[in-house]
Amino acid sequence: MAGELILGAVVGAVAEELSNLILEKKDQAVNFRDHLERLQNSLELMAPLFTEGMQLDLEFNDRQNKGLQKLIAKLRGGEDLIQKCTKVPNWNIYLKMLYSSKIINLDEAILSFCQRELQAEMWRDNKQIMRGVQQFETKLEGQRELQVETWRGVQRLETTVEGLRESQVEIWRDSKQIMRGVQQLETTVEGLSTQLGRSVSLDVFSPGNEGLCAVPELPNCVVGLDVPLRELKIKLFKENVTVLGVCAPGGCGKSTLAAMLCRNEQVQCTFKDKILFLTVSRTPNLKILLRLLEKIGGRLPDSNLSEKDATKQFQYLLQQRKSEPLLLVLDDVWDKSIIEKLFSRTEGYKMLVTSREAFQIYNTEYHSKYLLKTLNHQDSKALFHHTAFFHRTALSQDGNEEFEPDEDLINEILRCCDGFPLAIMVIAKSLSLQPAVIWEKMARKLLKGCSILDFDENLRECLTTSLESLDATVLECFLDLGSFPEDKKVPASALIDMWCELYELEDEDDAYVNLLELASRNLINLVGSR
């Protein structure tokens, strides 16, 4: 126990040292100031978290001790990373992206450890206390039954009965004290969750919760998806297709297209209210399975189920439906394993999956895929006009006539958005109701070669998630593409030769596999030579 507390104190001390270093160096590392400030906030939250954990006398198992050691190593590595950040010049985009990604990963590792390990430990203690309460209540009930039998059968033992009454009072007092302890522990967990900026729920999902698997609302303006919707619906209703994957890079409108399909009149007539829409992202498979068991089975599943047993129960429930139509939508899937676990050839059962990666499983029997393209120029312009000029008024807030940009400026902005709906909407909203000087400033930046990602942090973070799951070598290969001219074809042989030399790959096949990995994730387009 003492060793565990010492290890926790080391984490707090290292976190404080790293926080002080960020405070000292962040003005020198101007290219990473936003990321460093977020990291500093996380570190400042970490120190009191460990202090409170030691005051509560939390114990860590061997696995969690190893997690503490890994966290300490990452924090010490963060000191070297911050020193490197101070030396990155503004023109070096490669190092800016690389070190920004590493800072974000360190920040997420800190938040993930604090939420997963420490709060899980406190939840375990909470459960132990609740079991103690139940044991006391059982003992109390037994004493009550003994009292009734004693009064009926042996009235001469009044003195003994009085003693039992006093014992009951003591047990009741102990139970009340334990319940107060449970409430205090729940309050502590909620306070720690607030500090981390994450919500931790100690309740299970309640049956009949309509929002659990509800289809999300559609955006105010949707353009360019009418044809994909018709094509997707035709594929979905094919008899030999059970799983249909919608593949495209982030920000292309996959989730919106899936929601449109669920709200389509023909689809709703077929599946009625049996349409379940779940956003998967990086949610563990077991949690997704438990949600489905609750929704399909109509009751809360056993929380102690293993992933394997939960899969068997899900398959069993599907078999019991007797051909009743069911559409399961899995949005933003990152791992094909959840598709494999939920696959079934039960009559009437269909799965719609959206993913950034074109998984190989889509090419197997009873599976199909639909490659969603970006918007063409006409649809891009329509979306931009609707978003930028939706709140158009005769006069702007300062009393001047609203600025009317020329078509050349709008076309230049749309060229840089490359047909991505998310990018178009973000940029259009940032320019809405802005004076001419803001539009002209945007034009100058674009003409100088600035990235569209430089104008919005949320957009950059959304698209960055496509890179975070890449292997380190594959990520380096992707970043190498920035060395080539924009919108120009690059010979695959040149990339393969370069990667073999830079990363000391054993043969060209390894480099070619990296190329296919980037293509499967829709990060590059492979085209045949003429």
Coordinates of C-alpha atoms in Angstrom, one line a residue:
M1 CA 0.0 0.0 0.0
A2 CA 2.8 2.4 0.9
G3 CA 4.6 1.7 -2.4
E4 CA 1.4 2.4 -4.3
L5 CA 0.9 5.8 -2.5
I6 CA 4.5 6.7 -3.2
L7 CA 4.0 5.8 -6.9
G8 CA 0.9 8.0 -7.0
A9 CA 2.9 10.9 -5.3
V10 CA 5.5 10.5 -8.0
V11 CA 2.9 11.0 -10.7
G12 CA 1.6 14.1 -9.0
A13 CA 5.2 15.5 -8.7
V14 CA 6.1 14.8 -12.3
A15 CA 2.8 16.3 -13.5
E16 CA 3.6 19.5 -11.5
E17 CA 7.1 19.7 -13.0
L18 CA 5.7 19.3 -16.6
S19 CA 3.0 21.9 -15.9
N20 CA 5.7 24.4 -14.7
L21 CA 7.8 23.7 -17.8
I22 CA 4.8 24.4 -20.1
L23 CA 4.2 27.7 -18.2
E24 CA 7.8 28.6 -18.8
K25 CA 8.1 27.5 -22.4
K26 CA 4.7 28.0 -24.0
D27 CA 5.4 31.6 -25.1
Q28 CA 8.5 30.3 -27.0
A29 CA 6.5 27.4 -28.6
V30 CA 4.0 29.7 -30.2
N31 CA 3.0 27.1 -32.9
F32 CA 1.7 24.8 -30.2
R33 CA 0.3 27.3 -27.6
D34 CA -3.3 26.1 -27.7
H35 CA -2.4 22.4 -27.4
L36 CA 0.1 23.2 -24.6
E37 CA -2.5 25.2 -22.7
R38 CA -5.0 22.3 -22.8
L39 CA -2.3 19.9 -21.7
Q40 CA -1.4 22.3 -18.8
N41 CA -5.1 22.3 -17.7
S42 CA -5.1 18.5 -17.7
L43 CA -1.9 18.4 -15.6
E44 CA -3.3 21.0 -13.1
L45 CA -6.4 18.8 -12.7
M46 CA -4.3 15.6 -12.2
A47 CA -2.3 16.7 -9.1
P48 CA -5.4 17.2 -6.8
L49 CA -7.0 14.0 -8.3
F50 CA -4.1 11.9 -7.0
T51 CA -4.0 13.8 -3.7
E52 CA -7.7 13.0 -3.1
G53 CA -7.2 9.4 -4.2
M54 CA -4.5 8.9 -1.5
Q55 CA -6.7 10.6 1.1
L56 CA -9.4 8.1 0.3
D57 CA -6.8 5.3 0.8
L58 CA -7.4 3.9 -2.8
E59 CA -5.4 0.8 -3.6
F60 CA -4.2 -0.1 -7.0
N61 CA -3.8 -3.6 -8.4
D62 CA -0.7 -4.8 -10.4
R63 CA -2.2 -3.8 -13.7
Q64 CA -3.0 -0.3 -12.5
N65 CA 0.5 0.0 -11.0
K66 CA 1.9 -0.7 -14.4
G67 CA -0.4 1.9 -15.8
L68 CA 1.0 4.4 -13.3
Q69 CA 4.6 3.6 -14.4
K70 CA 3.7 4.0 -18.0
L71 CA 2.0 7.3 -17.3
I72 CA 5.1 8.5 -15.5
A73 CA 7.2 7.6 -18.5
K74 CA 4.9 9.5 -20.8
L75 CA 5.0 12.6 -18.6
R76 CA 8.8 12.5 -18.5
G77 CA 8.8 12.1 -22.3
G78 CA 6.6 15.1 -22.5
E79 CA 9.4 17.3 -21.1
D80 CA 11.6 16.4 -24.0
L81 CA 8.7 17.0 -26.4
I82 CA 8.1 20.5 -25.1
Q83 CA 11.8 21.4 -25.4
K84 CA 11.6 20.3 -29.1
C85 CA 8.4 22.3 -29.7
T86 CA 10.3 25.5 -28.8
K87 CA 12.7 24.9 -31.7
V88 CA 10.1 24.3 -34.5
P89 CA 10.1 27.2 -37.0
N90 CA 6.8 28.4 -38.5
W91 CA 7.5 27.1 -42.0
N92 CA 8.0 23.4 -40.9
I93 CA 4.4 22.1 -41.3
Y94 CA 5.6 18.5 -40.9
L95 CA 7.0 19.0 -37.4
K96 CA 4.1 21.1 -36.4
M97 CA 1.6 18.3 -37.3
L98 CA 3.8 15.6 -35.8
Y99 CA 4.4 17.4 -32.4
S100 CA 0.8 18.6 -32.2
S101 CA -0.3 15.0 -32.6
K102 CA 2.1 13.8 -29.9
I103 CA 0.9 16.6 -27.5
I104 CA -2.8 15.6 -28.1
N105 CA -2.0 11.9 -27.5
L106 CA -0.3 12.8 -24.2
D107 CA -3.3 14.9 -23.1
E108 CA -5.7 12.1 -24.0
A109 CA -3.6 9.5 -22.2
I110 CA -3.7 11.6 -19.0
L111 CA -7.5 12.1 -19.1
S112 CA -8.1 8.5 -20.1
F113 CA -6.0 7.2 -17.2
C114 CA -7.6 9.4 -14.6
Q115 CA -11.1 8.6 -15.7
R116 CA -10.6 4.9 -16.4
E117 CA -8.4 3.8 -13.6
L118 CA -9.0 6.0 -10.6
Q119 CA -12.8 6.5 -11.0
A120 CA -13.2 2.8 -11.8
E121 CA -11.5 2.0 -8.5
M122 CA -13.8 4.3 -6.6
W123 CA -16.8 2.7 -8.3
R124 CA -15.6 -0.7 -7.1
D125 CA -15.4 0.6 -3.5
N126 CA -18.9 2.0 -3.9
K127 CA -20.2 -1.5 -5.0
Q128 CA -18.4 -3.1 -2.0
I129 CA -20.2 -0.7 0.4
M130 CA -23.5 -1.4 -1.2
R131 CA -23.0 -5.1 -0.7
G132 CA -22.3 -4.4 2.9
V133 CA -25.6 -2.5 3.2
Q134 CA -27.5 -5.4 1.7
Q135 CA -25.8 -7.8 4.1
F136 CA -26.9 -5.6 7.1
E137 CA -30.4 -5.4 5.7
T138 CA -30.6 -9.2 5.4
K139 CA -29.4 -9.6 9.0
L140 CA -31.9 -7.0 10.2
E141 CA -34.8 -8.9 8.4
G142 CA -33.7 -12.1 10.1
Q143 CA -33.7 -10.4 13.5
R144 CA -37.3 -9.2 12.8
E145 CA -38.5 -12.6 11.9
L146 CA -36.9 -14.0 15.0
Q147 CA -38.6 -11.4 17.1
V148 CA -42.1 -12.3 15.7
E149 CA -41.6 -16.0 16.4
T150 CA -40.4 -15.3 19.9
W151 CA -43.4 -13.2 20.8
R152 CA -45.9 -15.8 19.4
G153 CA -44.3 -18.9 21.0
V154 CA -42.4 -17.9 24.1
Q155 CA -43.8 -14.8 25.9
R156 CA -41.7 -15.5 29.0
L157 CA -38.6 -14.5 27.1
E158 CA -39.6 -10.8 27.1
T159 CA -36.1 -9.9 28.4
T160 CA -34.4 -11.7 25.5
V161 CA -36.8 -10.0 23.0
E162 CA -35.9 -6.6 24.5
G163 CA -32.3 -7.4 23.9
L164 CA -33.0 -8.3 20.3
R165 CA -34.8 -4.9 19.9
E166 CA -31.8 -3.1 21.1
S167 CA -29.6 -5.1 18.6
Q168 CA -32.0 -4.2 15.8
V169 CA -31.6 -0.5 16.7
E170 CA -27.8 -0.8 16.6
I171 CA -27.9 -2.6 13.2
W172 CA -30.3 0.1 11.8
R173 CA -27.9 2.8 13.0
D174 CA -25.0 1.0 11.3
S175 CA -27.0 0.7 8.1
K176 CA -27.8 4.4 8.1
Q177 CA -24.1 5.3 8.6
I178 CA -23.1 3.1 5.7
M179 CA -25.7 4.7 3.4
R180 CA -24.4 8.2 4.3
G181 CA -20.9 6.9 3.4
V182 CA -22.3 5.8 0.0
Q183 CA -23.8 9.2 -0.7
Q184 CA -20.5 10.9 0.3
L185 CA -18.6 8.6 -2.1
E186 CA -21.0 9.3 -5.0
T187 CA -20.6 13.1 -4.3
T188 CA -16.8 12.7 -4.5
V189 CA -17.0 10.8 -7.8
E190 CA -19.2 13.5 -9.3
G191 CA -16.7 16.1 -8.1
L192 CA -13.8 14.3 -9.7
S193 CA -15.8 13.9 -12.9
T194 CA -16.5 17.6 -13.1
Q195 CA -12.8 18.4 -12.6
L196 CA -11.9 16.2 -15.6
G197 CA -14.5 17.7 -17.8
R198 CA -16.1 14.3 -18.3
S199 CA -19.5 13.1 -17.1
V200 CA -19.4 9.7 -15.2
S201 CA -22.8 8.1 -14.7
L202 CA -23.3 5.5 -11.9
D203 CA -26.7 4.6 -13.3
V204 CA -27.5 1.9 -15.9
F205 CA -29.6 2.6 -18.9
S206 CA -33.3 2.6 -18.1
P207 CA -35.6 0.4 -20.3
G208 CA -37.7 2.4 -22.7
N209 CA -35.2 5.2 -23.1
E210 CA -36.2 6.6 -26.5
G211 CA -32.9 8.5 -27.0
L212 CA -30.7 5.4 -26.5
C213 CA -30.8 4.3 -30.1
A214 CA -32.8 7.2 -31.7
V215 CA -32.1 8.4 -35.3
P216 CA -30.4 11.8 -35.1
E217 CA -32.0 14.9 -36.5
L218 CA -31.1 16.1 -40.0
P219 CA -29.2 19.4 -40.6
N220 CA -31.2 22.4 -41.8
C221 CA -29.7 22.2 -45.2
V222 CA -28.7 18.9 -47.0
V223 CA -27.5 19.0 -50.6
G224 CA -25.9 16.5 -52.9
L225 CA -27.2 13.4 -51.2
D226 CA -30.4 12.6 -53.1
V227 CA -28.7 10.4 -55.7
P228 CA -26.5 8.6 -53.0
L229 CA -29.7 8.0 -51.0
R230 CA -31.5 6.3 -53.9
E231 CA -28.4 4.2 -54.7
L232 CA -27.9 3.3 -51.1
K233 CA -31.5 2.2 -50.7
I234 CA -31.3 -0.1 -53.7
K235 CA -28.3 -1.8 -52.3
L236 CA -29.8 -2.1 -48.8
F237 CA -32.9 -4.0 -50.1
K238 CA -31.0 -6.5 -52.1
E239 CA -31.8 -10.0 -50.8
N240 CA -28.2 -11.2 -50.7
V241 CA -27.0 -8.1 -48.8
T242 CA -27.1 -8.2 -45.0
V243 CA -24.3 -5.7 -44.2
L244 CA -24.0 -2.5 -46.2
G245 CA -21.0 -0.2 -45.5
V246 CA -20.9 3.5 -46.4
C247 CA -17.2 4.5 -46.8
A248 CA -15.7 8.0 -47.1
P249 CA -13.2 10.3 -45.4
G250 CA -14.3 12.3 -42.3
G251 CA -16.6 15.3 -43.0
C252 CA -18.1 13.9 -46.2
G253 CA -21.7 13.4 -44.8
K254 CA -21.8 9.6 -44.0
S255 CA -23.8 10.1 -40.8
T256 CA -26.2 12.5 -42.5
L257 CA -26.8 10.0 -45.3
A258 CA -27.4 7.2 -42.8
A259 CA -29.9 9.4 -40.9
M260 CA -31.7 10.3 -44.2
L261 CA -32.0 6.6 -45.1
C262 CA -33.5 5.9 -41.7
R263 CA -36.1 8.6 -42.2
N264 CA -37.0 7.6 -45.8
E265 CA -40.6 6.7 -46.2
Q266 CA -40.0 3.3 -47.8
V267 CA -37.5 2.3 -45.2
Q268 CA -39.8 3.3 -42.3
C269 CA -42.7 1.4 -43.9
T270 CA -40.5 -1.7 -44.0
F271 CA -38.8 -1.5 -40.6
K272 CA -41.4 0.6 -38.8
D273 CA -40.1 1.4 -35.3
K274 CA -37.5 -1.3 -35.4
I275 CA -34.6 1.0 -36.5
L276 CA -31.7 1.3 -34.1
F277 CA -29.0 3.9 -34.6
L278 CA -25.8 3.7 -32.6
T279 CA -22.7 5.9 -32.8
V280 CA -19.8 3.5 -32.2
S281 CA -16.6 5.5 -32.7
R282 CA -14.2 3.9 -30.1
T283 CA -16.8 2.6 -27.7
P284 CA -15.9 -0.9 -26.5
N285 CA -17.7 -3.8 -28.2
L286 CA -19.1 -5.0 -24.9
K287 CA -20.8 -1.7 -24.2
I288 CA -22.4 -1.7 -27.6
L289 CA -23.6 -5.2 -27.1
L290 CA -25.2 -4.4 -23.8
R291 CA -27.0 -1.5 -25.2
L292 CA -28.5 -3.7 -28.0
L293 CA -29.4 -6.4 -25.5
E294 CA -31.3 -3.8 -23.4
K295 CA -33.1 -2.3 -26.4
I296 CA -34.0 -5.6 -28.2
G297 CA -34.6 -7.7 -25.0
G298 CA -36.6 -5.0 -23.2
R299 CA -34.7 -5.4 -19.9
L300 CA -31.3 -4.6 -18.4
P301 CA -28.7 -7.3 -19.2
D302 CA -26.4 -8.8 -16.6
S303 CA -23.5 -6.3 -16.2
N304 CA -21.1 -9.1 -15.5
L305 CA -21.6 -10.6 -19.0
S306 CA -18.4 -11.3 -21.0
E307 CA -18.2 -10.0 -24.6
K308 CA -18.5 -13.6 -25.8
D309 CA -21.6 -14.3 -23.8
A310 CA -23.2 -11.0 -24.8
T311 CA -22.6 -11.8 -28.4
K312 CA -24.4 -15.2 -28.0
Q313 CA -27.4 -13.5 -26.3
F314 CA -27.6 -11.0 -29.1
Q315 CA -27.6 -13.8 -31.7
Y316 CA -30.3 -15.7 -29.7
L317 CA -32.6 -12.6 -29.5
L318 CA -32.3 -12.2 -33.3
Q319 CA -33.3 -15.8 -33.8
Q320 CA -36.4 -15.3 -31.6
R321 CA -37.7 -12.3 -33.7
K322 CA -39.2 -14.7 -36.3
S323 CA -38.4 -12.7 -39.4
E324 CA -39.5 -9.4 -37.9
P325 CA -37.7 -6.6 -39.8
L326 CA -34.9 -4.9 -37.9
L327 CA -32.4 -2.3 -39.2
L328 CA -29.3 -1.7 -37.1
V329 CA -27.2 1.3 -38.0
L330 CA -23.6 1.5 -36.7
D331 CA -22.2 5.0 -37.2
D332 CA -18.5 5.9 -37.3
V333 CA -17.1 2.4 -36.9
W334 CA -13.3 2.1 -36.4
D335 CA -12.9 -1.6 -35.8
K336 CA -14.4 -4.3 -38.0
S337 CA -14.7 -6.7 -35.1
I338 CA -18.0 -5.2 -34.0
I339 CA -19.4 -5.9 -37.5
E340 CA -18.4 -9.5 -37.3
K341 CA -20.0 -10.0 -33.8
L342 CA -23.3 -8.4 -34.9
F343 CA -23.6 -10.2 -38.3
S344 CA -26.4 -12.6 -38.7
R345 CA -28.3 -14.1 -41.6
T346 CA -31.6 -13.9 -39.7
E347 CA -34.5 -13.1 -42.1
G348 CA -35.5 -9.4 -42.1
Y349 CA -32.2 -8.3 -40.3
K350 CA -30.1 -5.6 -42.0
M351 CA -27.0 -3.7 -40.9
L352 CA -25.9 -0.3 -42.2
V353 CA -22.4 0.7 -41.2
T354 CA -20.6 4.0 -41.8
S355 CA -16.8 4.0 -41.6
R356 CA -13.8 6.0 -42.8
E357 CA -12.0 2.8 -43.7
A358 CA -13.2 0.4 -46.5
F359 CA -12.9 -2.8 -44.4
Q360 CA -12.0 -6.0 -46.3
I361 CA -15.1 -7.6 -44.7
Y362 CA -17.2 -5.5 -47.1
N363 CA -15.9 -7.6 -49.9
T364 CA -17.1 -11.0 -48.4
E365 CA -20.4 -12.8 -49.0
Y366 CA -23.6 -11.0 -47.8
H367 CA -21.7 -7.8 -47.5
S368 CA -21.5 -4.8 -49.8
K369 CA -20.1 -1.3 -49.7
Y370 CA -21.0 2.2 -51.0
L371 CA -18.2 4.7 -51.6
L372 CA -19.7 8.2 -50.9
K373 CA -18.1 10.9 -53.0
T374 CA -17.5 14.5 -52.1
L375 CA -19.8 17.2 -53.4
N376 CA -19.5 18.5 -56.9
H377 CA -19.0 22.2 -57.5
Q378 CA -22.6 23.0 -58.0
D379 CA -23.7 21.4 -54.7
S380 CA -20.7 22.8 -52.9
K381 CA -21.8 26.3 -54.0
A382 CA -25.4 25.7 -52.9
L383 CA -24.4 24.5 -49.5
F384 CA -22.0 27.5 -49.1
H385 CA -24.6 30.1 -50.1
H386 CA -27.2 28.6 -47.8
T387 CA -24.8 28.5 -44.8
A388 CA -23.1 31.9 -45.3
F389 CA -26.2 33.9 -46.3
F390 CA -28.9 32.1 -44.4
H391 CA -29.3 35.0 -42.0
R392 CA -29.1 37.6 -44.7
T393 CA -30.8 40.9 -43.8
A394 CA -31.1 44.3 -45.5
L395 CA -28.7 45.8 -43.1
S396 CA -26.0 44.3 -40.9
Q397 CA -25.6 45.1 -37.2
D398 CA -23.5 48.2 -37.9
G399 CA -26.1 49.6 -40.3
N400 CA -24.1 49.1 -43.5
E401 CA -25.2 47.0 -46.4
E402 CA -24.1 43.4 -46.2
F403 CA -21.0 42.5 -48.2
E404 CA -21.6 40.6 -51.4
P405 CA -18.6 38.6 -52.4
D406 CA -17.8 38.0 -56.0
E407 CA -18.0 34.5 -57.6
D408 CA -14.2 34.3 -58.1
L409 CA -13.7 34.6 -54.3
I410 CA -16.3 32.0 -53.5
N411 CA -14.9 29.6 -56.1
E412 CA -11.4 30.0 -54.6
I413 CA -12.7 29.1 -51.2
L414 CA -14.7 26.1 -52.5
R415 CA -11.7 24.9 -54.4
C416 CA -9.8 24.7 -51.1
C417 CA -12.7 22.9 -49.4
D418 CA -12.5 20.2 -52.0
G419 CA -16.2 19.2 -51.8
F420 CA -16.1 18.3 -48.1
P421 CA -19.5 19.4 -46.6
L422 CA -18.1 19.8 -43.1
A423 CA -15.3 22.1 -44.3
I424 CA -17.7 24.1 -46.5
M425 CA -20.1 24.7 -43.6
V426 CA -17.4 25.7 -41.1
I427 CA -15.8 28.2 -43.4
A428 CA -19.2 29.6 -44.5
K429 CA -20.3 30.1 -41.0
S430 CA -17.1 31.9 -40.1
L431 CA -17.7 34.4 -43.0
S432 CA -21.4 34.9 -42.5
L433 CA -22.3 38.6 -41.9
Q434 CA -18.6 39.5 -41.9
P435 CA -17.4 42.7 -43.6
A436 CA -15.5 42.8 -46.9
V437 CA -12.1 43.1 -45.1
I438 CA -12.6 39.6 -43.5
W439 CA -13.5 38.0 -46.8
E440 CA -10.5 39.6 -48.5
K441 CA -8.2 38.5 -45.7
M442 CA -9.4 34.9 -46.3
A443 CA -8.8 35.2 -50.0
R444 CA -5.2 36.4 -49.4
K445 CA -4.4 33.6 -47.1
L446 CA -5.8 31.0 -49.5
L447 CA -3.9 32.5 -52.4
K448 CA -0.7 32.2 -50.3
G449 CA -1.3 28.5 -49.9
C450 CA -2.7 28.4 -46.3
S451 CA -4.6 25.2 -45.5
I452 CA -8.3 25.4 -44.9
L453 CA -7.7 23.6 -41.6
D454 CA -5.9 26.7 -40.3
F455 CA -9.2 28.5 -40.0
D456 CA -11.1 26.3 -37.5
E457 CA -9.9 24.2 -34.6
N458 CA -12.9 21.9 -34.5
L459 CA -12.5 21.0 -38.2
R460 CA -8.9 20.3 -37.7
E461 CA -9.6 18.0 -34.7
C462 CA -12.4 16.2 -36.6
L463 CA -10.1 15.3 -39.5
T464 CA -7.1 14.6 -37.2
T465 CA -8.9 11.6 -35.8
S466 CA -8.4 9.8 -39.1
L467 CA -4.6 9.9 -38.5
E468 CA -4.6 9.1 -34.8
S469 CA -5.4 5.4 -35.4
L470 CA -2.6 4.9 -38.0
D471 CA 0.5 2.9 -37.3
A472 CA 3.5 5.2 -36.6
T473 CA 5.3 4.2 -39.9
V474 CA 2.1 4.6 -41.9
L475 CA 1.5 8.0 -40.4
E476 CA 5.0 9.1 -41.4
C477 CA 4.4 7.8 -44.9
F478 CA 1.2 9.9 -45.1
L479 CA 3.0 13.0 -43.9
D480 CA 5.6 12.5 -46.6
L481 CA 2.9 13.2 -49.2
G482 CA 3.1 16.9 -48.1
S483 CA 6.4 17.1 -49.9
F484 CA 4.7 16.8 -53.3
P485 CA 2.8 19.6 -55.2
E486 CA -0.9 19.9 -54.4
D487 CA -3.5 18.4 -56.8
K488 CA -0.8 16.5 -58.7
K489 CA -0.5 12.8 -59.4
V490 CA 2.4 11.2 -57.7
P491 CA 3.9 7.9 -59.2
A492 CA 3.4 5.0 -56.8
S493 CA 6.8 3.7 -57.6
A494 CA 8.4 7.0 -56.4
L495 CA 6.6 6.7 -53.1
I496 CA 7.6 3.0 -52.7
D497 CA 11.2 3.8 -53.4
M498 CA 11.3 6.7 -51.0
W499 CA 9.6 4.8 -48.2
C500 CA 11.9 1.8 -48.5
E501 CA 14.9 4.1 -48.2
L502 CA 13.6 6.4 -45.4
Y503 CA 12.1 3.7 -43.1
E504 CA 14.5 0.8 -44.0
L505 CA 11.7 -1.5 -45.1
E506 CA 12.6 -5.1 -45.9
D507 CA 11.2 -5.0 -49.4
E508 CA 8.9 -3.1 -51.7
D509 CA 5.9 -5.2 -50.6
D510 CA 6.0 -3.5 -47.2
A511 CA 5.8 -0.1 -48.7
Y512 CA 3.0 -1.2 -51.0
V513 CA 1.0 -2.5 -48.0
N514 CA 1.4 1.0 -46.4
L515 CA 0.1 2.5 -49.7
L516 CA -3.0 0.2 -49.6
E517 CA -3.6 1.0 -45.9
L518 CA -3.8 4.8 -46.7
A519 CA -6.1 4.1 -49.6
S520 CA -8.4 1.9 -47.6
R521 CA -8.8 4.7 -45.1
N522 CA -9.7 7.1 -47.9
L523 CA -6.6 9.3 -47.2
I524 CA -5.3 8.9 -50.7
N525 CA -6.8 8.0 -54.1
L526 CA -5.2 5.3 -56.2
V527 CA -5.7 5.8 -60.0
G528 CA -4.6 3.6 -62.8
S529 CA -2.0 4.8 -65.3
R530 CA -3.0 5.3 -69.0

